[in-house]
mmCIF file of C-alpha atoms in Angstrom:
data_model
loop_
_atom_site.group_PDB
_atom_site.id
_atom_site.type_symbol
_atom_site.label_atom_id
_atom_site.label_comp_id
_atom_site.label_asym_id
_atom_site.label_seq_id
_atom_site.Cartn_x
_atom_site.Cartn_y
_atom_site.Cartn_z
ATOM 1 C CA UNK O 1 -48.605 83.828 77.293
ATOM 2 C CA UNK O 2 -44.931 84.478 79.092
ATOM 3 C CA UNK O 3 -42.404 84.864 76.205
ATOM 4 C CA UNK O 4 -39.439 83.802 78.298
ATOM 5 C CA UNK O 5 -38.795 81.232 80.776
ATOM 6 C CA UNK O 6 -35.656 82.414 82.727
ATOM 7 C CA UNK O 7 -33.985 80.134 84.916
ATOM 8 C CA UNK O 8 -31.449 80.988 87.821
ATOM 9 C CA UNK O 9 -28.765 79.652 89.565
ATOM 10 C CA UNK O 10 -27.265 81.522 92.870
ATOM 11 C CA UNK O 11 -23.514 81.263 93.611
ATOM 12 C CA UNK O 12 -23.298 82.430 97.355
ATOM 13 C CA UNK O 13 -20.145 82.368 99.214
ATOM 14 C CA UNK O 14 -20.016 85.448 100.976
ATOM 15 C CA UNK O 15 -19.945 83.804 104.301
ATOM 16 C CA UNK O 16 -16.418 82.543 103.320
ATOM 17 C CA UNK O 17 -13.108 84.220 103.566
ATOM 18 C CA UNK O 18 -12.752 84.846 99.975
ATOM 19 C CA UNK O 19 -16.397 86.286 99.257
ATOM 20 C CA UNK O 20 -18.216 85.513 95.959
ATOM 21 C CA UNK O 21 -21.672 85.826 95.035
ATOM 22 C CA UNK O 22 -22.741 85.513 91.425
ATOM 23 C CA UNK O 23 -25.957 84.554 89.271
ATOM 24 C CA UNK O 24 -25.830 82.502 86.515
ATOM 25 C CA UNK O 25 -29.248 82.822 83.859
ATOM 26 C CA UNK O 26 -30.128 80.883 81.266
ATOM 27 C CA UNK O 27 -33.106 81.796 79.086
ATOM 28 C CA UNK O 28 -35.545 79.625 76.942
ATOM 29 C CA UNK O 29 -38.501 80.984 74.696
ATOM 30 C CA UNK O 30 -41.306 79.449 76.561
ATOM 31 C CA UNK O 31 -43.051 77.852 73.990
ATOM 32 C CA UNK O 32 -40.143 75.725 73.235
ATOM 33 C CA UNK O 33 -39.465 75.119 76.989
ATOM 34 C CA UNK O 34 -40.986 71.670 77.177
ATOM 35 C CA UNK O 35 -38.706 70.533 74.233
ATOM 36 C CA UNK O 36 -35.583 72.107 75.693
ATOM 37 C CA UNK O 37 -36.186 70.186 78.998
ATOM 38 C CA UNK O 38 -36.233 67.095 76.859
ATOM 39 C CA UNK O 39 -33.122 67.903 75.088
ATOM 40 C CA UNK O 40 -31.161 68.984 77.920
ATOM 41 C CA UNK O 41 -32.270 65.879 79.853
ATOM 42 C CA UNK O 42 -30.473 63.722 76.872
ATOM 43 C CA UNK O 43 -27.666 65.865 76.548
ATOM 44 C CA UNK O 44 -27.230 65.464 80.632
ATOM 45 C CA UNK O 45 -27.696 62.113 80.207
ATOM 46 C CA UNK O 46 -25.392 60.073 82.990
ATOM 47 C CA UNK O 47 -23.943 62.865 84.473
ATOM 48 C CA UNK O 48 -23.634 62.700 87.971
ATOM 49 C CA UNK O 49 -25.712 64.341 89.925
ATOM 50 C CA UNK O 50 -22.935 66.456 91.763
ATOM 51 C CA UNK O 51 -20.746 66.826 88.793
ATOM 52 C CA UNK O 52 -19.264 69.954 88.293
ATOM 53 C CA UNK O 53 -17.490 71.316 85.213
ATOM 54 C CA UNK O 54 -13.957 71.966 86.375
ATOM 55 C CA UNK O 55 -14.429 68.066 87.944
ATOM 56 C CA UNK O 56 -15.232 66.484 84.331
ATOM 57 C CA UNK O 57 -12.397 64.961 82.102
ATOM 58 C CA UNK O 58 -11.663 67.147 78.783
ATOM 59 C CA UNK O 59 -13.173 64.598 76.683
ATOM 60 C CA UNK O 60 -16.420 64.487 78.744
ATOM 61 C CA UNK O 61 -16.675 68.367 78.588
ATOM 62 C CA UNK O 62 -16.141 68.347 74.706
ATOM 63 C CA UNK O 63 -18.976 65.594 74.226
ATOM 64 C CA UNK O 64 -21.452 67.756 76.738
ATOM 65 C CA UNK O 65 -20.672 71.112 74.577
ATOM 66 C CA UNK O 66 -21.529 68.847 71.516
ATOM 67 C CA UNK O 67 -24.786 67.587 73.053
ATOM 68 C CA UNK O 68 -25.883 71.199 74.597
ATOM 69 C CA UNK O 69 -25.542 72.815 71.134
ATOM 70 C CA UNK O 70 -29.244 71.279 70.235
ATOM 71 C CA UNK O 71 -30.753 72.469 73.387
ATOM 72 C CA UNK O 72 -33.251 75.176 72.193
ATOM 73 C CA UNK O 73 -32.343 78.586 74.207
ATOM 74 C CA UNK O 74 -32.731 82.333 73.812
ATOM 75 C CA UNK O 75 -29.489 83.153 75.870
ATOM 76 C CA UNK O 76 -27.167 82.788 78.876
ATOM 77 C CA UNK O 77 -25.501 85.237 81.218
ATOM 78 C CA UNK O 78 -23.279 84.849 84.142
ATOM 79 C CA UNK O 79 -22.797 88.057 86.300
ATOM 80 C CA UNK O 80 -20.588 88.276 89.661
ATOM 81 C CA UNK O 81 -21.204 90.364 92.272
ATOM 82 C CA UNK O 82 -17.564 92.379 91.924
ATOM 83 C CA UNK O 83 -18.050 94.844 94.435
ATOM 84 C CA UNK O 84 -17.942 93.680 97.913
ATOM 85 C CA UNK O 85 -21.155 91.415 98.278
ATOM 86 C CA UNK O 86 -20.416 90.895 101.972
ATOM 87 C CA UNK O 87 -21.066 94.661 102.281
ATOM 88 C CA UNK O 88 -24.430 94.833 99.976
ATOM 89 C CA UNK O 89 -27.434 94.988 101.104
ATOM 90 C CA UNK O 90 -28.707 92.488 98.517
ATOM 91 C CA UNK O 91 -26.172 90.891 96.395
ATOM 92 C CA UNK O 92 -28.826 89.028 94.748
ATOM 93 C CA UNK O 93 -30.526 92.304 94.030
ATOM 94 C CA UNK O 94 -27.372 94.214 92.588
ATOM 95 C CA UNK O 95 -26.752 91.212 90.391
ATOM 96 C CA UNK O 96 -30.457 90.985 88.812
ATOM 97 C CA UNK O 97 -30.538 94.777 88.498
ATOM 98 C CA UNK O 98 -27.266 94.736 86.605
ATOM 99 C CA UNK O 99 -28.863 92.274 84.180
ATOM 100 C CA UNK O 100 -31.946 93.990 83.825
ATOM 101 C CA UNK O 101 -30.395 96.921 82.896
ATOM 102 C CA UNK O 102 -27.578 96.148 80.977
ATOM 103 C CA UNK O 103 -26.998 94.565 77.567
ATOM 104 C CA UNK O 104 -29.273 91.812 75.669
ATOM 105 C CA UNK O 105 -31.007 91.300 78.952
ATOM 106 C CA UNK O 106 -32.276 94.750 79.093
ATOM 107 C CA UNK O 107 -34.608 93.552 75.751
ATOM 108 C CA UNK O 108 -35.684 90.193 77.331
ATOM 109 C CA UNK O 109 -37.196 91.943 80.741
ATOM 110 C CA UNK O 110 -39.672 94.294 78.801
ATOM 111 C CA UNK O 111 -41.597 90.994 77.533
ATOM 112 C CA UNK O 112 -43.846 88.681 79.931
ATOM 113 C CA UNK O 113 -41.069 85.992 81.822
ATOM 114 C CA UNK O 114 -41.204 83.723 84.534
ATOM 115 C CA UNK O 115 -38.161 82.927 86.701
ATOM 116 C CA UNK O 116 -37.472 79.114 87.826
ATOM 117 C CA UNK O 117 -34.790 79.252 90.703
ATOM 118 C CA UNK O 118 -32.472 76.343 90.436
ATOM 119 C CA UNK O 119 -30.517 74.939 93.291
ATOM 120 C CA UNK O 120 -32.907 75.670 96.093
ATOM 121 C CA UNK O 121 -31.381 78.690 96.978
ATOM 122 C CA UNK O 122 -33.830 80.730 99.301
ATOM 123 C CA UNK O 123 -35.103 83.595 96.936
ATOM 124 C CA UNK O 124 -38.101 85.756 98.551
ATOM 125 C CA UNK O 125 -40.238 86.355 95.519
ATOM 126 C CA UNK O 126 -41.689 89.223 97.534
ATOM 127 C CA UNK O 127 -38.383 91.041 98.081
ATOM 128 C CA UNK O 128 -38.240 94.396 96.558
ATOM 129 C CA UNK O 129 -36.436 93.145 93.557
ATOM 130 C CA UNK O 130 -38.077 94.573 90.131
ATOM 131 C CA UNK O 131 -36.634 91.725 88.339
ATOM 132 C CA UNK O 132 -38.690 89.273 90.381
ATOM 133 C CA UNK O 133 -41.531 91.322 91.339
ATOM 134 C CA UNK O 134 -42.296 92.016 87.769
ATOM 135 C CA UNK O 135 -41.781 88.726 86.809
ATOM 136 C CA UNK O 136 -45.482 86.906 86.183
ATOM 137 C CA UNK O 137 -44.310 84.165 88.532
ATOM 138 C CA UNK O 138 -41.258 83.120 90.055
ATOM 139 C CA UNK O 139 -40.904 79.541 90.990
ATOM 140 C CA UNK O 140 -38.261 78.681 93.596
ATOM 141 C CA UNK O 141 -38.025 75.043 92.641
ATOM 142 C CA UNK O 142 -36.942 74.803 89.120
ATOM 143 C CA UNK O 143 -36.239 71.203 89.452
ATOM 144 C CA UNK O 144 -39.866 70.283 89.800
ATOM 145 C CA UNK O 145 -41.020 71.706 87.114
ATOM 146 C CA UNK O 146 -38.008 71.854 84.371
ATOM 147 C CA UNK O 147 -35.429 69.281 85.936
ATOM 148 C CA UNK O 148 -32.868 68.878 83.033
ATOM 149 C CA UNK O 149 -32.840 72.831 82.556
ATOM 150 C CA UNK O 150 -32.618 73.666 86.118
ATOM 151 C CA UNK O 151 -29.429 70.773 86.192
ATOM 152 C CA UNK O 152 -28.288 72.702 82.912
ATOM 153 C CA UNK O 153 -28.202 76.150 84.794
ATOM 154 C CA UNK O 154 -26.326 74.846 87.732
ATOM 155 C CA UNK O 155 -23.864 73.589 85.473
ATOM 156 C CA UNK O 156 -23.552 76.398 84.150
ATOM 157 C CA UNK O 157 -22.809 78.457 87.361
ATOM 158 C CA UNK O 158 -20.022 75.745 87.716
ATOM 159 C CA UNK O 159 -18.481 76.184 84.348
ATOM 160 C CA UNK O 160 -18.402 80.189 84.089
ATOM 161 C CA UNK O 161 -14.713 80.353 85.717
ATOM 162 C CA UNK O 162 -13.552 77.650 83.258
ATOM 163 C CA UNK O 163 -15.018 79.756 80.330
ATOM 164 C CA UNK O 164 -13.818 83.252 81.793
ATOM 165 C CA UNK O 165 -9.925 81.433 81.855
ATOM 166 C CA UNK O 166 -8.554 83.243 78.485
ATOM 167 C CA UNK O 167 -6.934 79.636 78.131
ATOM 168 C CA UNK O 168 -9.733 77.254 78.013
ATOM 169 C CA UNK O 169 -10.319 75.816 74.567
ATOM 170 C CA UNK O 170 -13.657 77.018 72.837
ATOM 171 C CA UNK O 171 -14.937 73.106 72.263
ATOM 172 C CA UNK O 172 -14.611 72.580 76.022
ATOM 173 C CA UNK O 173 -16.397 75.819 77.021
ATOM 174 C CA UNK O 174 -20.014 75.017 77.783
ATOM 175 C CA UNK O 175 -20.697 78.476 77.605
ATOM 176 C CA UNK O 176 -19.822 77.993 73.603
ATOM 177 C CA UNK O 177 -22.586 75.931 72.980
ATOM 178 C CA UNK O 178 -25.154 78.810 72.709
ATOM 179 C CA UNK O 179 -25.855 81.467 70.133
ATOM 180 C CA UNK O 180 -25.713 84.467 72.965
ATOM 181 C CA UNK O 181 -23.872 84.712 76.036
ATOM 182 C CA UNK O 182 -22.065 87.383 78.412
ATOM 183 C CA UNK O 183 -19.999 86.583 81.293
ATOM 184 C CA UNK O 184 -18.595 89.240 83.926
ATOM 185 C CA UNK O 185 -19.063 91.598 86.606
ATOM 186 C CA UNK O 186 -21.904 94.134 87.371
ATOM 187 C CA UNK O 187 -22.565 96.789 84.398
ATOM 188 C CA UNK H 1 -28.352 52.710 74.207
ATOM 189 C CA UNK H 2 -27.927 55.049 77.297
ATOM 190 C CA UNK H 3 -24.668 56.890 77.703
ATOM 191 C CA UNK H 4 -23.322 57.488 81.013
ATOM 192 C CA UNK H 5 -20.921 60.673 81.730
ATOM 193 C CA UNK H 6 -18.700 59.821 84.972
ATOM 194 C CA UNK H 7 -16.622 61.941 86.660
ATOM 195 C CA UNK H 8 -12.955 61.091 88.103
ATOM 196 C CA UNK H 9 -10.046 59.787 86.203
ATOM 197 C CA UNK H 10 -11.384 56.962 84.853
ATOM 198 C CA UNK H 11 -14.345 58.967 82.676
ATOM 199 C CA UNK H 12 -12.297 59.661 79.888
ATOM 200 C CA UNK H 13 -10.664 56.151 79.375
ATOM 201 C CA UNK H 14 -14.065 54.427 79.685
ATOM 202 C CA UNK H 15 -16.500 56.772 77.761
ATOM 203 C CA UNK H 16 -13.811 57.912 74.825
ATOM 204 C CA UNK H 17 -15.635 55.572 72.138
ATOM 205 C CA UNK H 18 -19.122 56.267 72.884
ATOM 206 C CA UNK H 19 -18.422 60.048 72.889
ATOM 207 C CA UNK H 20 -16.603 60.123 69.772
ATOM 208 C CA UNK H 21 -19.087 57.966 67.925
ATOM 209 C CA UNK H 22 -21.476 60.601 69.067
ATOM 210 C CA UNK H 23 -19.839 63.628 68.643
ATOM 211 C CA UNK H 24 -18.904 62.968 65.063
ATOM 212 C CA UNK H 25 -22.466 62.762 64.349
ATOM 213 C CA UNK H 26 -23.196 66.559 64.590
ATOM 214 C CA UNK H 27 -21.803 69.632 62.443
ATOM 215 C CA UNK H 28 -18.363 70.534 62.628
ATOM 216 C CA UNK H 29 -17.768 74.063 64.025
ATOM 217 C CA UNK H 30 -17.716 76.795 61.640
ATOM 218 C CA UNK H 31 -14.274 78.065 61.000
ATOM 219 C CA UNK H 32 -13.494 81.205 62.844
ATOM 220 C CA UNK H 33 -11.557 84.158 61.915
ATOM 221 C CA UNK H 34 -10.291 86.431 64.574
ATOM 222 C CA UNK H 35 -8.380 89.434 65.248
ATOM 223 C CA UNK H 36 -7.151 91.187 68.440
ATOM 224 C CA UNK H 37 -9.106 94.481 69.632
ATOM 225 C CA UNK H 38 -8.195 95.652 72.926
ATOM 226 C CA UNK H 39 -5.361 94.388 75.564
ATOM 227 C CA UNK H 40 -5.560 90.298 75.335
ATOM 228 C CA UNK H 41 -9.138 90.337 74.036
ATOM 229 C CA UNK H 42 -9.830 89.208 70.501
ATOM 230 C CA UNK H 43 -12.805 89.417 68.244
ATOM 231 C CA UNK H 44 -13.842 86.185 66.328
ATOM 232 C CA UNK H 45 -16.499 85.694 63.342
ATOM 233 C CA UNK H 46 -17.288 82.027 62.244
ATOM 234 C CA UNK H 47 -18.361 80.942 59.137
ATOM 235 C CA UNK H 48 -22.291 81.338 58.247
ATOM 236 C CA UNK H 49 -23.431 77.851 59.043
ATOM 237 C CA UNK H 50 -26.498 75.764 59.705
ATOM 238 C CA UNK H 51 -27.830 76.034 63.316
ATOM 239 C CA UNK H 52 -27.430 73.352 65.528
ATOM 240 C CA UNK H 53 -30.769 73.760 67.550
ATOM 241 C CA UNK H 54 -32.965 75.052 64.616
ATOM 242 C CA UNK H 55 -31.751 73.016 61.417
ATOM 243 C CA UNK H 56 -33.814 75.350 58.849
ATOM 244 C CA UNK H 57 -31.857 78.681 60.281
ATOM 245 C CA UNK H 58 -28.552 80.037 58.919
ATOM 246 C CA UNK H 59 -26.690 81.474 62.081
ATOM 247 C CA UNK H 60 -23.110 83.479 62.442
ATOM 248 C CA UNK H 61 -21.742 83.857 65.823
ATOM 249 C CA UNK H 62 -19.513 87.250 67.068
ATOM 250 C CA UNK H 63 -17.207 86.848 69.685
ATOM 251 C CA UNK H 64 -15.607 88.989 72.045
ATOM 252 C CA UNK H 65 -13.344 86.373 74.222
ATOM 253 C CA UNK H 66 -10.156 85.658 75.393
ATOM 254 C CA UNK H 67 -9.760 88.615 77.751
ATOM 255 C CA UNK H 68 -7.533 88.721 80.914
ATOM 256 C CA UNK H 69 -9.451 91.665 82.524
ATOM 257 C CA UNK H 70 -13.226 92.561 82.155
ATOM 258 C CA UNK H 71 -13.735 95.003 79.077
ATOM 259 C CA UNK H 72 -15.034 98.321 80.465
ATOM 260 C CA UNK H 73 -17.519 98.772 77.933
ATOM 261 C CA UNK H 74 -18.256 96.622 74.283
ATOM 262 C CA UNK H 75 -20.620 96.746 71.128
ATOM 263 C CA UNK H 76 -20.956 93.921 68.492
ATOM 264 C CA UNK H 77 -22.732 94.236 65.341
ATOM 265 C CA UNK H 78 -22.955 91.470 63.072
ATOM 266 C CA UNK H 79 -24.726 91.488 59.744
ATOM 267 C CA UNK H 80 -25.640 88.168 57.371
ATOM 268 C CA UNK H 81 -25.306 88.389 53.887
ATOM 269 C CA UNK H 82 -27.032 85.870 51.266
ATOM 270 C CA UNK H 83 -25.147 86.298 48.086
ATOM 271 C CA UNK H 84 -24.729 90.086 48.932
ATOM 272 C CA UNK H 85 -27.598 90.968 49.989
ATOM 273 C CA UNK H 86 -28.263 91.812 53.682
ATOM 274 C CA UNK H 87 -30.712 89.276 55.460
ATOM 275 C CA UNK H 88 -30.125 89.451 59.133
ATOM 276 C CA UNK H 89 -28.632 91.994 61.583
ATOM 277 C CA UNK H 90 -28.081 92.429 65.566
ATOM 278 C CA UNK H 91 -26.269 94.359 68.150
ATOM 279 C CA UNK H 92 -25.254 93.540 71.551
ATOM 280 C CA UNK H 93 -23.340 95.773 73.935
ATOM 281 C CA UNK H 94 -22.472 96.168 77.660
ATOM 282 C CA UNK H 95 -20.288 97.072 80.155
ATOM 283 C CA UNK H 96 -17.850 95.142 82.561
ATOM 284 C CA UNK H 97 -17.707 91.912 80.681
ATOM 285 C CA UNK H 98 -14.936 89.092 80.073
ATOM 286 C CA UNK H 99 -16.932 87.598 76.864
ATOM 287 C CA UNK H 100 -19.862 88.238 74.831
ATOM 288 C CA UNK H 101 -21.223 86.611 71.718
ATOM 289 C CA UNK H 102 -24.135 87.794 69.631
ATOM 290 C CA UNK H 103 -25.582 85.936 66.908
ATOM 291 C CA UNK H 104 -27.224 87.026 63.463
ATOM 292 C CA UNK H 105 -29.616 84.497 62.112
ATOM 293 C CA UNK H 106 -32.036 84.111 59.092
ATOM 294 C CA UNK H 107 -34.307 81.153 58.144
ATOM 295 C CA UNK H 108 -34.107 80.867 54.432
ATOM 296 C CA UNK H 109 -37.187 79.326 52.239
ATOM 297 C CA UNK H 110 -36.816 75.659 52.170
ATOM 298 C CA UNK H 111 -35.319 74.425 49.299
ATOM 299 C CA UNK H 112 -32.869 76.825 48.393
ATOM 300 C CA UNK H 113 -29.121 76.559 48.426
ATOM 301 C CA UNK H 114 -26.904 80.086 48.583
ATOM 302 C CA UNK H 115 -23.560 81.320 49.446
ATOM 303 C CA UNK H 116 -23.790 83.429 52.711
ATOM 304 C CA UNK H 117 -21.109 85.783 54.177
ATOM 305 C CA UNK H 118 -21.083 87.833 57.311
ATOM 306 C CA UNK H 119 -19.213 91.125 58.515
ATOM 307 C CA UNK H 120 -18.872 92.385 62.502
ATOM 308 C CA UNK H 121 -17.409 95.173 63.786
ATOM 309 C CA UNK H 122 -16.169 95.043 67.277
ATOM 310 C CA UNK H 123 -15.308 97.939 69.863
ATOM 311 C CA UNK H 124 -14.186 98.201 73.167
ATOM 312 C CA UNK H 125 -14.151 101.407 74.838
ATOM 313 C CA UNK H 126 -11.297 101.866 77.959
ATOM 314 C CA UNK H 127 -10.003 104.725 79.531
ATOM 315 C CA UNK H 128 -12.194 106.975 76.834
ATOM 316 C CA UNK H 129 -10.917 105.387 73.759
ATOM 317 C CA UNK H 130 -12.555 102.856 71.282
ATOM 318 C CA UNK H 131 -10.572 100.156 69.950
ATOM 319 C CA UNK H 132 -12.500 98.941 66.988
ATOM 320 C CA UNK H 133 -11.826 95.832 64.504
ATOM 321 C CA UNK H 134 -13.915 94.586 61.597
ATOM 322 C CA UNK H 135 -13.867 90.785 60.477
ATOM 323 C CA UNK H 136 -15.885 89.349 57.229
ATOM 324 C CA UNK H 137 -16.200 85.641 56.969
ATOM 325 C CA UNK H 138 -17.965 83.233 53.968
ATOM 326 C CA UNK H 139 -19.657 80.084 54.078
ATOM 327 C CA UNK H 140 -18.050 76.926 53.430
ATOM 328 C CA UNK H 141 -19.500 77.101 49.834
ATOM 329 C CA UNK H 142 -23.474 76.858 49.546
ATOM 330 C CA UNK H 143 -25.682 75.888 52.247
ATOM 331 C CA UNK H 144 -28.970 73.986 51.193
ATOM 332 C CA UNK H 145 -31.886 74.555 53.214
ATOM 333 C CA UNK H 146 -33.966 71.147 52.447
#
């Protein structure tokens, strides 16, 4: 059985004047992924489908953080491609390579895992990216499997800049809901 | 009753009452101790507390946060003690991060009440120099796992 279920959300603005590329990852132990999806659905109940973290009122942010604390999880990560992504052959490959070789994630990918891609980003599962080719399975449609966890992962992507802001209060920081997390650039 | 979260200027005003009612039903955040480490980065260690997601588990979080620039390298080592005896230990490390959190957790036998403490060492390495600090924190009285 797969040990981990790994949800990915890709932020890709490399076609804009201010290029930005990032991969946000949310990891759940596969044995609790169904429970996690149910709790995430409850935690995010009522959020507008297009809601982003900066667009929420502070009181709403605090309430969502409080609710999300109940979602079973292993860890969360947000990795920005901070080395000219527009000139990289594969910004996605760079981010996933960094994720798989640095910090706590390096231990996760030594165990069997399944990848779920949220937000409809067109990932080629056959691309020569070890993080993907080493997965037991890559599902490009996270929403069809675990819609609430897919939604939580895309919300985490929109919450990363807020979390990185040194002045952001902990109780409004979505990442503060989790036991393990990292936010930063390529290792 | 379904609660609805809205975006826009009316959201807080419309939803403040049900949101507050929901929020106070959960455990309060564990008090944190903090100390400066490097640049604007601070180390923080919360008070050992019952996990929100796993009610039978004791958790303690060790954070590096508040950075204005990415930490070139960091490491965190956190240890949880039950009445002075080590029961859990965890570490984390990485490069080029703004923030990082590591947890140490332990599931005590049910029906037991204990005082807990924790210690964590935080290191940020920049320009070949290691900047370290160590924090110790205690549970708010005995924690009972029923």
